[in-house]
Amino acid sequence: MAQEAAGPLSEETLSLWKREQARLKARVVDRDTEAWQRDPAFSGLRRVGGVDVSFVKGDSVRACASLVVLSYPELEVVYEESRMVSLTAPYVSGFLAFREVPFLLELVQQLREKEPDLMPQVLLVDGNGVLHHRGFGVACHLGVLTDLPCIGVAKKLLQVDGLENDALHKEKIRLLQTGGDSFPLLGGSGTVLGMALKSHDRSTRPLYVSVGHKMSLEAAVRLTCCCCKFRIPEPVRQADICSREHIRKALGHPGPPAPRSLKAQRPKACPRGDSGESAALC
């Protein structure tokens, strides 16, 4: 029988979460902090990480949290760890981090303690960063708590600050021609909250990239594009594969393992120099 998540959140807890978000938001750094981030070819970048939380079908409590680390620029998995978890916090729009980040943080801390040489130099997160109702999404939350550069990579547009998936937005998407093309997500406040990115030549839907922590938007967009063999950046894709495979094995589900990668597929050449220009996860 499927388990259900905890009931509605109390006003007291919601108020605590808002205060915690505000406190941590003050620590977000939205500029490049490492030399490799400022290098057109990302020289010095050797390891990129991805995280994912996958749910057991029909169950809002049991899930699997995964962390993978890939070599860069080869994008081959050099470390992976998954664990089944029981989510105690309910899903509340705008507060995804309080439901998922504690488990992801544990995985990062475990790697830092046991195999520090494999620590990623940047984390790609399936969710938003500053593109968020209060400017502090799951990628910001995880970045501040781990003190790692983080990038928010969402599959759907979070409609905040006047951003809408309307006819004009769809027309801008249509004009994205090749992998690496992008356009800014300019909110009604006049702030650029992220970029819509065509991550692969064959992709018909953009990714929505936003700053998480300790990295500029320009570098975040370039690196996300460089990590794409397919539409979804490889660190996030491999973390998703890892978590779903762990669930399959843990619950004894039949079926073949999920495909890891196609060796013939190689990441396209990175853009050089300056680039041009779930409910959405948040």
PDB file of C-alpha atoms in Angstrom, residues 60-61 91 93 139 154 163 183 207 222 239 242 263 267:
ATOM      1  CA  SER A  60       4.995  10.082  -1.465  1.00  0.00           C
ATOM      2  CA  VAL A  61       7.154   8.984   1.471  1.00  0.00           C
ATOM      3  CA  TYR A  91       5.790  19.035  -0.548  1.00  0.00           C
ATOM      4  CA  SER A  93       5.512  24.861  -3.517  1.00  0.00           C
ATOM      5  CA  ALA A 139      20.086  24.788  -5.823  1.00  0.00           C
ATOM      6  CA  ALA A 154      14.998  22.995 -14.289  1.00  0.00           C
ATOM      7  CA  LEU A 163       7.578  35.189 -16.237  1.00  0.00           C
ATOM      8  CA  PHE A 183      17.776  33.942 -24.046  1.00  0.00           C
ATOM      9  CA  LEU A 207      16.337  23.991 -19.918  1.00  0.00           C
ATOM     10  CA  ARG A 222      28.176  27.499 -20.523  1.00  0.00           C
ATOM     11  CA  ALA A 239      22.002  10.737 -10.822  1.00  0.00           C
ATOM     12  CA  CYS A 242      21.366   5.784 -10.403  1.00  0.00           C
ATOM     13  CA  LYS A 263      29.697   5.318 -25.475  1.00  0.00           C
ATOM     14  CA  PRO A 267      29.612  15.865 -25.461  1.00  0.00           C
TER      15      PRO A 267
END
